[in-house]
């Protein structure tokens, strides 16, 4: 009898330890972890530099109220907004909290209530973030949600234009929908979003909770799409497993988030900030980002033959956030891969999502690709 609520469809697997890309369960079995805690451990498990900074910080200070000055928060904030359209940062504990802050800030700054988001988007499970999310399956059973969100089809410019009126405060998007199936923003849709925000004086909010911190081959995924966001939200990879989230905003928004408008008890505490400083130092290094791009291209090349199998419709994504869309449901392949020593996570019913640590070796990429090819091609053989 468990003492835990049953809100997770847990796999019967208990992971006890990890190093780099490899994790080990309680029976001593090893696995290539191509989930990274769902795009969290971008620098791999038990990274020695991160362990070192966390241990050193734990001996100095764990927590102090945000009522006091924080030079270390200032240092991390400066690293996050450097060479970007953003200038100020609010620290919190998770992606959902960052998105809640973004929604509040957009409404307060503009004095308007409506936010446009996309169908199949995922922005979190708190009440506001759940209302923003464009997936009905996560909303079932919770009664009336916030009515101030309009969901438009992803990559459809005409629907976006029709959704804009005088009540709209912001457009909120993921440039790559992670949970929604690893769908990538079209160039034309990106251009239309930017032009509407500029012409109609709307705020542009980009949810980079899954795509940020070099996951897609740039510091932030929006940098690849010619977008100029007013607000960007981060979490997941920012702490490499230590809970931290952040909302980045442009200078025009500074006065709209004054004392008393928003807050958090634990956000930006000393332990989290020390870890995130080291993460950004390592993950934002240009040579590291170049390696992520090279590894992403290498993995796509390895997987390309699957497109000829008849079981794979498309391989898409950027950097080391890739999705393999199957003609049939993805869950059987995910389950079989686990038995073969490869941990994967789906994105919807038909997409296998690949999220290895950004520190993954090419040898590990090749090993994972070989497992996938064997499983998918053997399925094709059995079906025929």
mmCIF file of C-alpha atoms in Angstrom:
data_model
loop_
_atom_site.group_PDB
_atom_site.id
_atom_site.type_symbol
_atom_site.label_atom_id
_atom_site.label_comp_id
_atom_site.label_asym_id
_atom_site.label_seq_id
_atom_site.Cartn_x
_atom_site.Cartn_y
_atom_site.Cartn_z
ATOM 1 C CA UNK A 1 0.000 0.000 0.000
ATOM 2 C CA UNK A 2 1.516 3.282 -1.125
ATOM 3 C CA UNK A 3 1.392 6.504 0.874
ATOM 4 C CA UNK A 4 1.660 8.490 -2.368
ATOM 5 C CA UNK A 5 -1.182 9.815 -4.484
ATOM 6 C CA UNK A 6 -1.549 7.956 -7.777
ATOM 7 C CA UNK A 7 -1.290 11.035 -10.015
ATOM 8 C CA UNK A 8 1.735 9.686 -11.911
ATOM 9 C CA UNK A 9 1.596 6.681 -14.234
ATOM 10 C CA UNK A 10 4.817 5.401 -12.722
ATOM 11 C CA UNK A 11 6.919 2.766 -14.422
ATOM 12 C CA UNK A 12 7.947 -0.215 -12.245
ATOM 13 C CA UNK A 13 11.550 0.962 -12.197
ATOM 14 C CA UNK A 14 13.467 2.516 -9.304
ATOM 15 C CA UNK A 15 16.522 4.553 -10.315
ATOM 16 C CA UNK A 16 19.055 4.874 -7.507
ATOM 17 C CA UNK A 17 22.039 6.630 -9.046
ATOM 18 C CA UNK A 18 23.432 8.154 -12.209
ATOM 19 C CA UNK A 19 26.619 9.416 -13.782
ATOM 20 C CA UNK A 20 26.599 11.415 -16.986
ATOM 21 C CA UNK A 21 24.144 9.745 -19.367
ATOM 22 C CA UNK A 22 23.982 6.405 -17.520
ATOM 23 C CA UNK A 23 21.645 5.600 -14.628
ATOM 24 C CA UNK A 24 21.341 2.441 -12.526
ATOM 25 C CA UNK A 25 18.289 0.862 -10.925
ATOM 26 C CA UNK A 26 17.917 -0.976 -7.616
ATOM 27 C CA UNK A 27 18.639 -4.310 -9.312
ATOM 28 C CA UNK A 28 21.969 -3.097 -10.690
ATOM 29 C CA UNK A 29 20.746 -2.690 -14.282
ATOM 30 C CA UNK A 30 22.197 0.212 -16.283
ATOM 31 C CA UNK A 31 20.328 2.401 -18.774
ATOM 32 C CA UNK A 32 21.106 5.203 -21.181
ATOM 33 C CA UNK A 33 18.941 8.039 -19.884
ATOM 34 C CA UNK A 34 17.467 9.791 -22.911
ATOM 35 C CA UNK A 35 14.848 11.518 -20.772
ATOM 36 C CA UNK A 36 17.174 13.750 -18.711
ATOM 37 C CA UNK A 37 14.373 14.002 -16.167
ATOM 38 C CA UNK A 38 12.317 15.486 -19.039
ATOM 39 C CA UNK A 39 14.914 18.029 -20.254
ATOM 40 C CA UNK A 40 16.230 18.785 -16.759
ATOM 41 C CA UNK A 41 19.676 17.211 -16.332
ATOM 42 C CA UNK A 42 21.098 18.965 -19.394
ATOM 43 C CA UNK A 43 24.635 18.570 -18.033
ATOM 44 C CA UNK A 44 24.117 14.932 -17.069
ATOM 45 C CA UNK A 45 23.774 13.200 -13.730
ATOM 46 C CA UNK A 46 26.187 13.940 -10.872
ATOM 47 C CA UNK A 47 28.204 16.557 -12.741
ATOM 48 C CA UNK A 48 31.331 17.075 -10.602
ATOM 49 C CA UNK A 49 31.460 20.869 -11.005
ATOM 50 C CA UNK A 50 27.831 21.204 -9.925
ATOM 51 C CA UNK A 51 28.329 18.880 -6.967
ATOM 52 C CA UNK A 52 31.300 21.009 -5.920
ATOM 53 C CA UNK A 53 29.463 24.356 -5.965
ATOM 54 C CA UNK A 54 26.454 22.882 -4.172
ATOM 55 C CA UNK A 55 28.601 21.400 -1.421
ATOM 56 C CA UNK A 56 30.515 24.641 -0.930
ATOM 57 C CA UNK A 57 27.350 26.735 -0.859
ATOM 58 C CA UNK A 58 25.665 24.340 1.581
ATOM 59 C CA UNK A 59 28.366 25.159 4.117
ATOM 60 C CA UNK A 60 27.769 28.928 3.834
ATOM 61 C CA UNK A 61 24.056 29.712 3.393
ATOM 62 C CA UNK A 62 20.989 27.772 2.316
ATOM 63 C CA UNK A 63 18.217 30.313 2.481
ATOM 64 C CA UNK A 64 17.542 33.930 3.309
ATOM 65 C CA UNK A 65 14.363 35.863 2.636
ATOM 66 C CA UNK A 66 13.986 37.836 -0.574
ATOM 67 C CA UNK A 67 13.442 40.828 1.693
ATOM 68 C CA UNK A 68 17.246 41.176 1.656
ATOM 69 C CA UNK A 69 19.669 42.059 -1.114
ATOM 70 C CA UNK A 70 21.111 39.145 -3.086
ATOM 71 C CA UNK A 71 24.349 39.793 -4.998
ATOM 72 C CA UNK A 72 24.343 36.176 -6.216
ATOM 73 C CA UNK A 73 20.868 36.545 -7.696
ATOM 74 C CA UNK A 74 22.090 39.719 -9.402
ATOM 75 C CA UNK A 75 25.030 37.810 -10.891
ATOM 76 C CA UNK A 76 22.833 35.002 -12.227
ATOM 77 C CA UNK A 77 20.246 37.435 -13.582
ATOM 78 C CA UNK A 78 22.929 39.321 -15.499
ATOM 79 C CA UNK A 79 24.120 36.078 -17.107
ATOM 80 C CA UNK A 80 20.588 35.133 -18.155
ATOM 81 C CA UNK A 81 19.716 38.449 -19.827
ATOM 82 C CA UNK A 82 23.133 39.124 -21.386
ATOM 83 C CA UNK A 83 23.017 39.810 -25.152
ATOM 84 C CA UNK A 84 19.227 39.447 -25.250
ATOM 85 C CA UNK A 85 16.129 41.685 -25.494
ATOM 86 C CA UNK A 86 15.532 41.058 -21.766
ATOM 87 C CA UNK A 87 16.860 43.102 -18.858
ATOM 88 C CA UNK A 88 15.300 41.936 -15.564
ATOM 89 C CA UNK A 89 14.650 38.614 -13.836
ATOM 90 C CA UNK A 90 12.252 37.189 -11.260
ATOM 91 C CA UNK A 91 13.352 33.882 -9.687
ATOM 92 C CA UNK A 92 10.933 31.170 -8.594
ATOM 93 C CA UNK A 93 10.934 27.379 -8.203
ATOM 94 C CA UNK A 94 9.431 25.837 -11.345
ATOM 95 C CA UNK A 95 8.257 26.359 -14.899
ATOM 96 C CA UNK A 96 4.609 26.611 -13.902
ATOM 97 C CA UNK A 97 5.475 29.333 -11.392
ATOM 98 C CA UNK A 98 7.482 31.191 -14.020
ATOM 99 C CA UNK A 99 4.525 31.054 -16.411
ATOM 100 C CA UNK A 100 2.119 32.219 -13.696
ATOM 101 C CA UNK A 101 4.400 35.199 -13.101
ATOM 102 C CA UNK A 102 4.525 35.910 -16.835
ATOM 103 C CA UNK A 103 0.741 35.875 -17.144
ATOM 104 C CA UNK A 104 0.325 38.154 -14.126
ATOM 105 C CA UNK A 105 2.947 40.584 -15.392
ATOM 106 C CA UNK A 106 1.438 40.762 -18.883
ATOM 107 C CA UNK A 107 -2.029 41.478 -17.525
ATOM 108 C CA UNK A 108 -0.824 44.033 -15.019
ATOM 109 C CA UNK A 109 1.401 45.880 -17.472
ATOM 110 C CA UNK A 110 -1.164 46.103 -20.271
ATOM 111 C CA UNK A 111 -4.337 46.407 -18.217
ATOM 112 C CA UNK A 112 -5.849 43.762 -20.526
ATOM 113 C CA UNK A 113 -6.930 40.237 -19.640
ATOM 114 C CA UNK A 114 -6.733 37.958 -22.666
ATOM 115 C CA UNK A 115 -3.687 35.887 -23.606
ATOM 116 C CA UNK A 116 -3.486 33.936 -26.866
ATOM 117 C CA UNK A 117 -1.808 30.528 -26.691
ATOM 118 C CA UNK A 118 -1.626 27.563 -29.073
ATOM 119 C CA UNK A 119 -3.435 24.278 -29.303
ATOM 120 C CA UNK A 120 -1.320 21.336 -28.040
ATOM 121 C CA UNK A 121 0.779 23.749 -25.969
ATOM 122 C CA UNK A 122 1.822 22.902 -22.424
ATOM 123 C CA UNK A 123 2.514 25.625 -19.865
ATOM 124 C CA UNK A 124 2.060 23.856 -16.520
ATOM 125 C CA UNK A 125 -0.518 22.434 -14.123
ATOM 126 C CA UNK A 126 -1.242 25.308 -11.747
ATOM 127 C CA UNK A 127 -4.638 26.899 -12.360
ATOM 128 C CA UNK A 128 -3.474 29.763 -14.561
ATOM 129 C CA UNK A 129 -0.853 27.714 -16.425
ATOM 130 C CA UNK A 130 -3.342 24.890 -16.938
ATOM 131 C CA UNK A 131 -5.843 27.358 -18.364
ATOM 132 C CA UNK A 132 -3.146 28.599 -20.742
ATOM 133 C CA UNK A 133 -2.350 25.075 -21.890
ATOM 134 C CA UNK A 134 -3.932 23.971 -25.161
ATOM 135 C CA UNK A 135 -4.514 20.313 -24.214
ATOM 136 C CA UNK A 136 -7.942 19.291 -22.990
ATOM 137 C CA UNK A 137 -6.743 16.043 -21.417
ATOM 138 C CA UNK A 138 -4.984 17.843 -18.543
ATOM 139 C CA UNK A 139 -8.034 20.015 -17.781
ATOM 140 C CA UNK A 140 -10.644 17.325 -17.354
ATOM 141 C CA UNK A 141 -12.374 17.166 -13.983
ATOM 142 C CA UNK A 142 -11.291 20.545 -12.607
ATOM 143 C CA UNK A 143 -14.412 22.535 -13.361
ATOM 144 C CA UNK A 144 -14.497 25.986 -14.987
ATOM 145 C CA UNK A 145 -11.040 27.326 -15.803
ATOM 146 C CA UNK A 146 -9.909 30.882 -16.436
ATOM 147 C CA UNK A 147 -11.733 32.245 -19.458
ATOM 148 C CA UNK A 148 -9.060 34.741 -20.448
ATOM 149 C CA UNK A 149 -7.157 32.438 -22.822
ATOM 150 C CA UNK A 150 -7.747 31.851 -26.516
ATOM 151 C CA UNK A 151 -6.159 28.809 -28.143
ATOM 152 C CA UNK A 152 -5.278 28.904 -31.835
ATOM 153 C CA UNK A 153 -3.863 26.110 -34.031
ATOM 154 C CA UNK A 154 -0.054 26.023 -34.013
ATOM 155 C CA UNK A 155 1.536 27.459 -37.175
ATOM 156 C CA UNK A 156 -1.752 28.798 -38.616
ATOM 157 C CA UNK A 157 -1.413 32.521 -39.239
ATOM 158 C CA UNK A 158 -5.006 33.203 -40.280
ATOM 159 C CA UNK A 159 -6.412 31.780 -37.047
ATOM 160 C CA UNK A 160 -3.936 33.859 -35.057
ATOM 161 C CA UNK A 161 -4.961 37.070 -36.815
ATOM 162 C CA UNK A 162 -8.645 36.330 -36.186
ATOM 163 C CA UNK A 163 -8.009 35.800 -32.461
ATOM 164 C CA UNK A 164 -6.531 39.268 -31.877
ATOM 165 C CA UNK A 165 -8.770 42.060 -30.620
ATOM 166 C CA UNK A 166 -8.575 45.044 -28.258
ATOM 167 C CA UNK A 167 -8.734 42.784 -25.170
ATOM 168 C CA UNK A 168 -5.543 40.858 -25.914
ATOM 169 C CA UNK A 169 -2.569 41.525 -23.656
ATOM 170 C CA UNK A 170 -0.075 39.005 -25.045
ATOM 171 C CA UNK A 171 0.693 36.057 -27.266
ATOM 172 C CA UNK A 172 2.287 33.158 -25.371
ATOM 173 C CA UNK A 173 4.083 30.409 -27.310
ATOM 174 C CA UNK A 174 6.591 27.592 -27.221
ATOM 175 C CA UNK A 175 8.821 27.815 -30.287
ATOM 176 C CA UNK A 176 9.098 24.031 -30.086
ATOM 177 C CA UNK A 177 6.152 22.287 -28.471
ATOM 178 C CA UNK A 178 7.734 19.627 -26.276
ATOM 179 C CA UNK A 179 4.818 17.898 -24.546
ATOM 180 C CA UNK A 180 2.616 18.617 -27.554
ATOM 181 C CA UNK A 181 4.621 16.426 -29.935
ATOM 182 C CA UNK A 182 7.925 18.219 -30.682
ATOM 183 C CA UNK A 183 6.363 20.537 -33.244
ATOM 184 C CA UNK A 184 8.645 23.335 -34.472
ATOM 185 C CA UNK A 185 7.508 26.898 -35.134
ATOM 186 C CA UNK A 186 7.236 27.743 -38.846
ATOM 187 C CA UNK A 187 9.204 30.737 -40.106
ATOM 188 C CA UNK A 188 6.034 32.350 -41.459
ATOM 189 C CA UNK A 189 4.171 31.873 -38.176
ATOM 190 C CA UNK A 190 7.085 33.361 -36.252
ATOM 191 C CA UNK A 191 7.130 36.392 -38.531
ATOM 192 C CA UNK A 192 3.378 36.850 -38.177
ATOM 193 C CA UNK A 193 3.563 36.638 -34.372
ATOM 194 C CA UNK A 194 6.299 39.264 -34.273
ATOM 195 C CA UNK A 195 4.519 41.603 -36.655
ATOM 196 C CA UNK A 196 1.208 41.351 -34.777
ATOM 197 C CA UNK A 197 2.915 42.032 -31.446
ATOM 198 C CA UNK A 198 4.701 45.049 -32.911
ATOM 199 C CA UNK A 199 1.700 46.439 -34.810
ATOM 200 C CA UNK A 200 -0.877 45.844 -32.069
ATOM 201 C CA UNK A 201 1.445 46.638 -29.134
ATOM 202 C CA UNK A 202 1.013 43.159 -27.641
ATOM 203 C CA UNK A 203 3.532 41.466 -25.378
ATOM 204 C CA UNK A 204 5.281 38.355 -26.653
ATOM 205 C CA UNK A 205 5.781 35.662 -24.007
ATOM 206 C CA UNK A 206 7.992 32.709 -24.937
ATOM 207 C CA UNK A 207 7.864 29.607 -22.761
ATOM 208 C CA UNK A 208 11.406 28.196 -22.802
ATOM 209 C CA UNK A 209 10.934 25.901 -19.821
ATOM 210 C CA UNK A 210 11.820 22.839 -21.906
ATOM 211 C CA UNK A 211 13.749 24.426 -24.787
ATOM 212 C CA UNK A 212 16.009 26.809 -22.862
ATOM 213 C CA UNK A 213 19.542 26.468 -21.480
ATOM 214 C CA UNK A 214 21.094 25.325 -24.799
ATOM 215 C CA UNK A 215 18.795 22.295 -25.245
ATOM 216 C CA UNK A 216 18.005 23.190 -28.870
ATOM 217 C CA UNK A 217 21.471 24.335 -29.950
ATOM 218 C CA UNK A 218 21.308 27.957 -28.803
ATOM 219 C CA UNK A 219 21.053 29.504 -25.335
ATOM 220 C CA UNK A 220 17.358 30.031 -25.898
ATOM 221 C CA UNK A 221 15.377 28.512 -28.748
ATOM 222 C CA UNK A 222 13.818 31.873 -29.689
ATOM 223 C CA UNK A 223 17.248 33.033 -30.865
ATOM 224 C CA UNK A 224 16.880 30.721 -33.873
ATOM 225 C CA UNK A 225 13.571 32.229 -35.015
ATOM 226 C CA UNK A 226 14.222 35.976 -35.238
ATOM 227 C CA UNK A 227 11.865 36.753 -32.362
ATOM 228 C CA UNK A 228 12.115 39.617 -29.877
ATOM 229 C CA UNK A 229 10.256 38.470 -26.759
ATOM 230 C CA UNK A 230 9.125 40.766 -23.978
ATOM 231 C CA UNK A 231 9.013 37.866 -21.484
ATOM 232 C CA UNK A 232 10.815 34.505 -21.417
ATOM 233 C CA UNK A 233 10.209 31.749 -18.871
ATOM 234 C CA UNK A 234 12.801 29.182 -17.788
ATOM 235 C CA UNK A 235 13.136 26.218 -15.401
ATOM 236 C CA UNK A 236 14.065 22.539 -16.006
ATOM 237 C CA UNK A 237 17.655 22.700 -17.304
ATOM 238 C CA UNK A 238 18.453 25.887 -15.387
ATOM 239 C CA UNK A 239 19.142 23.920 -12.189
ATOM 240 C CA UNK A 240 20.178 20.581 -13.707
ATOM 241 C CA UNK A 241 17.819 18.912 -11.243
ATOM 242 C CA UNK A 242 17.920 21.453 -8.414
ATOM 243 C CA UNK A 243 14.545 23.271 -8.385
ATOM 244 C CA UNK A 244 14.710 26.774 -9.841
ATOM 245 C CA UNK A 245 12.652 28.762 -12.321
ATOM 246 C CA UNK A 246 12.971 32.237 -13.772
ATOM 247 C CA UNK A 247 10.928 34.822 -15.625
ATOM 248 C CA UNK A 248 12.954 37.219 -17.762
ATOM 249 C CA UNK A 249 11.388 40.511 -18.822
ATOM 250 C CA UNK A 250 12.226 43.559 -20.912
ATOM 251 C CA UNK A 251 13.046 46.964 -19.451
ATOM 252 C CA UNK A 252 9.603 48.401 -20.260
ATOM 253 C CA UNK A 253 8.046 45.969 -17.769
ATOM 254 C CA UNK A 254 10.209 46.902 -14.781
ATOM 255 C CA UNK A 255 7.800 49.373 -13.163
ATOM 256 C CA UNK A 256 4.850 46.957 -13.471
ATOM 257 C CA UNK A 257 6.347 44.472 -11.020
ATOM 258 C CA UNK A 258 7.021 46.680 -8.029
ATOM 259 C CA UNK A 259 7.085 45.734 -4.331
ATOM 260 C CA UNK A 260 4.095 43.640 -3.280
ATOM 261 C CA UNK A 261 2.940 42.700 -6.794
ATOM 262 C CA UNK A 262 4.359 39.173 -6.747
ATOM 263 C CA UNK A 263 6.617 37.026 -4.610
ATOM 264 C CA UNK A 264 7.943 33.654 -3.542
ATOM 265 C CA UNK A 265 9.374 32.245 -0.325
ATOM 266 C CA UNK A 266 11.962 29.896 -1.775
ATOM 267 C CA UNK A 267 12.551 31.333 -5.256
ATOM 268 C CA UNK A 268 16.168 32.190 -5.925
ATOM 269 C CA UNK A 269 17.483 30.718 -2.689
ATOM 270 C CA UNK A 270 21.229 30.481 -2.233
ATOM 271 C CA UNK A 271 21.560 26.786 -3.070
ATOM 272 C CA UNK A 272 19.545 27.015 -6.282
ATOM 273 C CA UNK A 273 21.301 30.147 -7.472
ATOM 274 C CA UNK A 274 24.777 28.704 -6.885
ATOM 275 C CA UNK A 275 23.893 25.664 -9.003
ATOM 276 C CA UNK A 276 22.299 27.739 -11.772
ATOM 277 C CA UNK A 277 25.359 30.010 -11.950
ATOM 278 C CA UNK A 278 27.555 27.001 -12.710
ATOM 279 C CA UNK A 279 24.996 25.581 -15.148
ATOM 280 C CA UNK A 280 24.857 28.784 -17.177
ATOM 281 C CA UNK A 281 28.631 29.159 -17.098
ATOM 282 C CA UNK A 282 29.020 25.714 -18.650
ATOM 283 C CA UNK A 283 25.941 25.525 -20.882
ATOM 284 C CA UNK A 284 26.254 29.015 -22.386
ATOM 285 C CA UNK A 285 29.845 28.503 -23.493
ATOM 286 C CA UNK A 286 29.867 28.924 -27.322
ATOM 287 C CA UNK A 287 31.990 25.816 -27.865
ATOM 288 C CA UNK A 288 29.582 23.756 -25.756
ATOM 289 C CA UNK A 289 26.610 25.034 -27.770
ATOM 290 C CA UNK A 290 28.424 24.178 -30.994
ATOM 291 C CA UNK A 291 28.894 20.630 -29.723
ATOM 292 C CA UNK A 292 25.165 20.378 -28.984
ATOM 293 C CA UNK A 293 24.411 21.314 -32.593
ATOM 294 C CA UNK A 294 26.912 18.805 -33.904
ATOM 295 C CA UNK A 295 25.521 16.032 -31.712
ATOM 296 C CA UNK A 296 21.965 16.878 -32.718
ATOM 297 C CA UNK A 297 22.844 16.677 -36.413
ATOM 298 C CA UNK A 298 24.748 13.446 -35.810
ATOM 299 C CA UNK A 299 21.758 11.871 -34.039
ATOM 300 C CA UNK A 300 19.376 12.919 -36.806
ATOM 301 C CA UNK A 301 21.708 11.394 -39.400
ATOM 302 C CA UNK A 302 21.798 8.143 -37.423
ATOM 303 C CA UNK A 303 18.005 8.045 -37.271
ATOM 304 C CA UNK A 304 17.381 9.095 -40.892
ATOM 305 C CA UNK A 305 17.121 5.505 -42.238
ATOM 306 C CA UNK A 306 14.024 5.028 -40.056
ATOM 307 C CA UNK A 307 12.098 7.332 -42.399
ATOM 308 C CA UNK A 308 12.222 4.576 -45.016
ATOM 309 C CA UNK A 309 10.779 1.975 -42.661
ATOM 310 C CA UNK A 310 7.122 2.832 -43.103
ATOM 311 C CA UNK A 311 6.661 3.020 -39.327
ATOM 312 C CA UNK A 312 8.159 6.514 -38.959
ATOM 313 C CA UNK A 313 6.353 9.519 -40.437
ATOM 314 C CA UNK A 314 8.770 12.293 -39.449
ATOM 315 C CA UNK A 315 11.828 13.123 -37.361
ATOM 316 C CA UNK A 316 11.793 16.719 -36.155
ATOM 317 C CA UNK A 317 13.213 19.117 -33.591
ATOM 318 C CA UNK A 318 16.342 21.145 -32.938
ATOM 319 C CA UNK A 319 19.591 20.349 -31.151
ATOM 320 C CA UNK A 320 19.030 17.533 -28.670
ATOM 321 C CA UNK A 321 15.270 17.903 -28.484
ATOM 322 C CA UNK A 322 14.053 15.509 -31.155
ATOM 323 C CA UNK A 323 10.775 13.747 -31.826
ATOM 324 C CA UNK A 324 10.175 10.595 -33.853
ATOM 325 C CA UNK A 325 6.557 10.515 -35.040
ATOM 326 C CA UNK A 326 5.344 6.944 -35.482
ATOM 327 C CA UNK A 327 2.490 5.732 -37.659
ATOM 328 C CA UNK A 328 1.315 3.674 -34.664
ATOM 329 C CA UNK A 329 1.365 4.447 -30.943
ATOM 330 C CA UNK A 330 4.795 5.164 -29.486
ATOM 331 C CA UNK A 331 4.343 3.544 -26.072
ATOM 332 C CA UNK A 332 5.235 -0.025 -27.142
ATOM 333 C CA UNK A 333 8.604 1.147 -28.481
ATOM 334 C CA UNK A 334 9.233 3.180 -25.305
ATOM 335 C CA UNK A 335 8.521 0.104 -23.186
ATOM 336 C CA UNK A 336 10.680 -2.204 -25.306
ATOM 337 C CA UNK A 337 13.530 0.333 -25.319
ATOM 338 C CA UNK A 338 13.528 0.319 -21.516
ATOM 339 C CA UNK A 339 14.015 -3.453 -21.532
ATOM 340 C CA UNK A 340 16.900 -2.940 -23.969
ATOM 341 C CA UNK A 341 18.583 -0.404 -21.672
ATOM 342 C CA UNK A 342 17.344 2.891 -23.126
ATOM 343 C CA UNK A 343 15.020 5.254 -21.230
ATOM 344 C CA UNK A 344 12.710 7.347 -23.391
ATOM 345 C CA UNK A 345 9.638 9.505 -22.882
ATOM 346 C CA UNK A 346 6.726 9.998 -25.302
ATOM 347 C CA UNK A 347 5.257 13.316 -26.426
ATOM 348 C CA UNK A 348 1.631 12.557 -27.017
ATOM 349 C CA UNK A 349 0.415 9.201 -28.282
ATOM 350 C CA UNK A 350 2.506 8.789 -31.432
ATOM 351 C CA UNK A 351 5.795 10.611 -30.785
ATOM 352 C CA UNK A 352 8.964 9.263 -29.160
ATOM 353 C CA UNK A 353 10.851 12.160 -27.579
ATOM 354 C CA UNK A 354 14.648 12.089 -27.372
ATOM 355 C CA UNK A 355 16.108 14.239 -24.589
ATOM 356 C CA UNK A 356 19.627 13.015 -23.813
ATOM 357 C CA UNK A 357 21.911 15.089 -21.592
ATOM 358 C CA UNK A 358 23.723 17.700 -23.664
ATOM 359 C CA UNK A 359 26.946 16.106 -22.415
ATOM 360 C CA UNK A 360 26.059 12.797 -24.132
ATOM 361 C CA UNK A 361 28.892 11.236 -26.146
ATOM 362 C CA UNK A 362 28.621 10.334 -29.815
ATOM 363 C CA UNK A 363 29.197 6.714 -28.819
ATOM 364 C CA UNK A 364 26.141 6.871 -26.540
ATOM 365 C CA UNK A 365 24.108 8.501 -29.302
ATOM 366 C CA UNK A 366 25.095 5.713 -31.671
ATOM 367 C CA UNK A 367 24.193 3.071 -29.087
ATOM 368 C CA UNK A 368 20.757 4.606 -28.501
ATOM 369 C CA UNK A 369 20.118 4.949 -32.235
ATOM 370 C CA UNK A 370 21.062 1.299 -32.764
ATOM 371 C CA UNK A 371 18.536 0.208 -30.115
ATOM 372 C CA UNK A 372 15.795 2.300 -31.692
ATOM 373 C CA UNK A 373 16.535 1.087 -35.197
ATOM 374 C CA UNK A 374 16.530 -2.526 -34.077
ATOM 375 C CA UNK A 375 13.194 -2.148 -32.282
ATOM 376 C CA UNK A 376 11.443 -0.153 -34.991
ATOM 377 C CA UNK A 377 12.755 -2.183 -37.920
ATOM 378 C CA UNK A 378 11.953 -5.474 -36.177
ATOM 379 C CA UNK A 379 8.405 -4.167 -35.639
ATOM 380 C CA UNK A 380 8.152 -3.441 -39.362
ATOM 381 C CA UNK A 381 9.351 -6.979 -40.114
ATOM 382 C CA UNK A 382 6.761 -8.493 -37.737
ATOM 383 C CA UNK A 383 3.945 -6.342 -39.129
ATOM 384 C CA UNK A 384 4.757 -7.360 -42.685
#
